[in-house]
XYZ file of C-alpha atoms in Angstrom:
315
model
C 0.000 0.000 0.000
C 1.408 3.409 -0.991
C 1.565 6.440 1.257
C -1.401 8.268 -0.278
C -3.633 5.209 -0.319
C -2.680 4.543 3.308
C -3.705 8.069 4.294
C -6.996 7.921 2.358
C -7.934 4.537 3.779
C -7.077 4.907 7.440
C -6.735 8.581 8.315
C -8.892 10.716 6.012
C -12.055 9.764 7.984
C -10.543 11.400 11.104
C -10.646 14.741 9.299
C -13.940 14.358 7.422
C -16.223 13.907 10.405
C -14.636 16.064 13.072
C -16.889 19.128 12.801
C -14.209 21.706 13.640
C -15.164 24.989 11.986
C -11.724 26.463 12.750
C -10.084 23.855 10.511
C -10.610 25.351 7.058
C -8.473 22.837 5.158
C -7.411 19.384 6.300
C -5.400 16.538 4.745
C -4.743 16.498 1.018
C -2.896 19.773 0.364
C 0.642 20.953 1.068
C -0.525 22.531 4.330
C -3.601 22.583 6.527
C -5.318 25.887 7.301
C -6.568 26.828 10.752
C -8.449 30.069 11.381
C -7.999 31.494 14.891
C -11.103 33.476 15.920
C -10.722 37.068 17.143
C -9.978 37.342 20.851
C -8.283 33.946 21.060
C -4.682 32.799 21.222
C -3.275 29.783 19.396
C -1.841 27.117 21.717
C 0.175 24.209 20.295
C 2.405 21.384 21.502
C 4.164 18.326 20.064
C 4.808 14.878 21.554
C 6.798 11.913 20.228
C 6.309 8.288 21.295
C 8.986 5.739 20.384
C 8.451 1.980 20.431
C 10.487 0.341 23.176
C 10.881 3.659 25.027
C 7.363 5.008 25.533
C 5.378 1.842 24.821
C 6.246 -1.885 24.597
C 7.215 -3.589 21.350
C 4.066 -5.741 21.340
C 1.691 -2.999 22.493
C -1.868 -3.104 21.153
C -2.209 -0.663 18.212
C -5.779 0.109 19.285
C -4.580 1.198 22.740
C -1.688 3.056 21.150
C -3.982 5.109 18.911
C -5.922 6.407 21.932
C -2.882 6.838 24.134
C -0.769 8.722 21.574
C -3.442 11.372 21.066
C -4.439 11.550 24.734
C -0.947 12.337 26.017
C -0.593 15.133 23.462
C -4.046 16.600 24.152
C -3.268 16.595 27.882
C -0.826 19.458 27.236
C -3.746 21.528 25.929
C -5.676 20.725 29.101
C -2.769 21.996 31.209
C -2.925 25.343 29.375
C -6.695 25.664 29.731
C -7.116 25.403 25.945
C -9.917 24.060 23.744
C -8.724 21.417 21.234
C -9.050 22.195 17.532
C -6.861 19.966 15.362
C -3.757 17.777 15.271
C -1.130 16.576 12.825
C 0.294 13.063 12.774
C 3.770 11.973 11.667
C 3.855 8.186 11.581
C 7.064 6.209 11.040
C 6.307 2.544 10.265
C 8.555 -0.481 9.772
C 5.991 -1.688 7.205
C 2.439 -0.897 6.072
C 0.673 -3.672 7.993
C -3.039 -3.318 7.176
C -4.235 -5.009 10.380
C -2.032 -2.831 12.569
C -3.044 0.354 10.725
C -6.755 -0.437 10.982
C -6.575 -1.003 14.738
C -4.355 2.040 15.327
C -6.602 4.340 13.283
C -9.696 3.050 15.096
C -8.165 3.839 18.504
C -7.063 7.230 17.205
C -10.556 7.914 15.825
C -12.224 7.136 19.161
C -9.852 9.482 20.958
C -10.331 12.178 18.302
C -14.096 12.032 18.777
C -13.873 11.933 22.572
C -11.577 14.969 22.757
C -13.252 16.948 19.968
C -10.096 17.342 17.903
C -9.759 16.876 14.133
C -6.905 15.462 12.076
C -5.444 18.330 10.012
C -2.715 16.431 8.148
C 0.595 14.697 8.584
C 3.206 12.453 7.034
C 4.175 8.791 6.841
C 7.598 7.271 6.314
C 9.420 3.964 6.789
C 11.556 3.234 9.845
C 11.349 2.159 13.513
C 7.820 2.647 14.863
C 7.556 6.249 16.024
C 4.491 8.455 16.467
C 4.685 12.238 16.598
C 1.534 14.256 17.191
C 1.260 18.040 17.240
C -1.932 19.403 18.787
C -3.456 22.841 18.254
C -5.994 24.565 20.479
C -7.259 28.008 21.368
C -7.760 29.939 24.577
C -9.242 33.361 25.240
C -6.634 36.123 25.062
C -4.626 36.346 28.272
C -6.299 33.403 30.018
C -3.856 30.583 29.241
C -2.422 28.731 32.237
C 1.374 28.874 32.584
C 3.831 27.058 34.809
C 5.294 30.345 35.979
C 2.425 31.988 37.893
C 2.515 30.308 41.317
C 2.726 32.676 44.314
C 3.452 32.031 48.017
C 0.261 31.061 49.794
C -1.349 29.480 46.728
C -2.957 26.109 47.285
C -1.469 23.141 45.429
C -4.129 20.802 44.048
C -4.311 17.690 41.915
C -7.292 16.652 39.832
C -7.412 12.962 40.657
C -5.628 9.848 41.938
C -1.968 9.366 41.089
C 0.341 6.377 40.667
C -2.050 3.988 38.905
C -0.511 4.218 35.439
C 3.005 3.801 36.786
C 1.966 0.719 38.727
C 0.266 -0.695 35.622
C 3.665 -1.182 33.961
C 4.128 -4.246 36.156
C 1.020 -5.879 34.668
C 1.302 -5.148 30.933
C 2.295 -8.768 30.232
C -0.448 -10.344 32.370
C -2.544 -12.720 30.266
C -5.352 -12.930 32.855
C -5.179 -9.748 34.950
C -7.211 -9.489 38.136
C -9.957 -6.843 38.464
C -7.594 -4.667 40.501
C -4.860 -4.979 37.879
C -7.375 -4.177 35.122
C -8.337 -0.978 36.936
C -4.710 0.167 36.909
C -4.165 -0.950 33.315
C -7.140 1.115 32.176
C -5.438 4.255 33.501
C -2.341 3.424 31.470
C -4.061 2.387 28.233
C -6.723 5.109 28.175
C -5.525 8.371 29.759
C -8.277 10.974 30.121
C -6.989 14.526 29.522
C -8.667 16.925 31.957
C -9.828 19.294 29.225
C -13.027 20.593 30.782
C -11.387 21.228 34.141
C -8.458 23.052 32.535
C -10.853 25.269 30.593
C -12.867 26.028 33.725
C -9.684 27.081 35.550
C -8.258 29.208 32.713
C -7.706 32.732 33.978
C -8.404 31.584 37.567
C -5.610 29.176 38.551
C -2.189 30.750 38.972
C -0.292 27.879 37.310
C -0.836 24.370 35.997
C 0.951 21.361 34.533
C -0.147 17.854 33.573
C 1.358 15.013 35.568
C 3.261 13.136 32.879
C 6.663 12.593 34.506
C 5.483 12.220 38.116
C 4.106 14.658 40.689
C 7.455 15.535 42.271
C 9.114 16.178 38.908
C 6.217 18.118 37.394
C 5.535 20.232 40.480
C 9.266 20.917 40.432
C 8.840 22.467 36.974
C 6.221 24.862 38.391
C 8.471 25.793 41.311
C 11.449 26.433 39.039
C 9.423 28.501 36.579
C 7.726 30.475 39.370
C 10.787 30.963 41.594
C 8.996 29.496 44.609
C 9.026 26.499 46.937
C 6.298 24.204 48.217
C 5.091 22.149 51.164
C 3.305 18.877 50.381
C 1.402 16.648 52.813
C 2.026 13.170 51.417
C -0.976 11.872 53.371
C -3.255 13.951 51.150
C -2.072 12.486 47.858
C -5.123 10.725 46.334
C -4.639 7.089 45.366
C -6.905 4.402 43.932
C -7.897 1.688 46.363
C -6.646 -0.901 43.843
C -3.200 0.716 43.851
C -2.984 0.544 47.643
C -4.240 -3.042 47.670
C -1.692 -4.210 45.096
C 1.342 -2.119 46.039
C 0.967 -1.599 49.790
C 3.817 0.514 51.184
C 5.057 1.326 47.673
C 1.761 2.896 46.607
C 2.641 6.348 47.941
C 6.031 6.311 46.221
C 4.272 5.579 42.934
C 1.766 8.375 43.545
C 4.612 10.824 44.138
C 7.085 9.699 41.518
C 5.498 7.612 38.759
C 4.370 9.292 35.571
C 1.698 8.801 32.897
C -1.301 9.760 35.056
C -2.134 12.917 33.049
C -4.053 14.455 35.921
C -3.497 18.185 36.424
C -1.343 19.723 39.142
C -2.720 23.213 39.759
C -1.903 26.134 42.017
C -4.669 28.548 42.923
C -5.013 31.469 45.362
C -7.140 30.527 48.415
C -9.575 33.355 47.755
C -10.122 32.173 44.202
C -10.510 28.562 45.357
C -13.317 29.667 47.687
C -15.224 31.148 44.733
C -15.052 28.032 42.532
C -18.291 26.373 41.568
C -18.965 23.213 43.573
C -18.662 21.074 40.460
C -15.146 22.418 39.878
C -13.976 22.445 43.518
C -15.031 18.807 43.972
C -12.542 17.784 41.276
C -9.586 19.343 43.109
C -7.748 17.724 46.004
C -5.634 20.173 48.034
C -2.276 18.565 48.858
C -0.129 21.515 49.968
C 0.777 25.130 49.432
C 3.332 27.284 47.664
C 6.024 28.845 49.874
C 8.467 31.694 49.399
C 11.367 29.507 50.571
C 12.898 27.521 47.685
C 12.759 23.747 47.682
C 10.101 21.119 48.198
C 9.228 20.117 51.761
C 7.342 16.866 52.390
C 5.339 16.096 55.526
C 3.113 13.155 56.381
C 3.875 9.485 55.647
C 7.520 9.210 54.627
C 8.124 8.430 50.949
C 10.945 6.253 49.673
C 13.427 7.158 46.969
C 11.260 7.259 43.833
C 11.757 10.362 41.693
C 10.090 11.564 38.538
C 10.780 10.300 35.051
C 13.499 12.110 33.092
C 13.771 11.564 29.348
C 17.556 11.019 29.246
C 17.913 8.807 32.284
C 18.931 11.279 35.010
C 16.743 11.778 38.087
C 14.398 14.740 37.639
């Protein structure tokens, strides 16, 4: 199958039915065209997933289609942006029709769930590698940055942590238990917190998605903001299945494992008090920003797990 037939067969449907009025021209030309409405800023990000580094060699292509788009869209959620469109660069060892069908079906489900249309891309031959660039928009001046945290701000997370990191131990299970399946679902099907990010745009002081682990990603906020933080490790939310399976190691995973794609948010206490109940209920307060540099941990003592770092050094 040639490149253009491959695109028409498996990926053109992701552009045809997306219903994004900002995407004026999708796949089929030299470039796509996106129109940014007045009063909005363009937000974009790119992510690359490499076989054997970011996903196993025998990983389900259906899962991979969802996961590849979800991890990229999560960056839009962290900025408070609304998804519009994405481009896909797909490097394949060969044009396996069965693999491509399953991958495109997973990608299509994620595209529909997140409301984001395929704008174009490229295919080439080589080791399996997936690069996705996502585009979104946010009202002028309301994007969430990493650099806005101030002393006294509350530090919140949007959901339980550690499940996806723990799931790595069960990827090869042929008959996983219900508890293992619950963790595996968090790894296979991340859920970008798009609605919550949009609701907090212009209200939270900073935000980041938890991709490399809470300690590492909160550290990025502290570095960008020139602040420190105090965290109560006893407040870190964890799934009951994680605690049941990992026991004393569960809290280390919640602090240091990545791939959860929940949001870590800082927000002034006065603003937190004005949040709608539906928004406030999604936030778990785990600490506060301090003027003193560094990260102080109180509560149950963690072990030595640190966040993921892409070139092998501790984050």
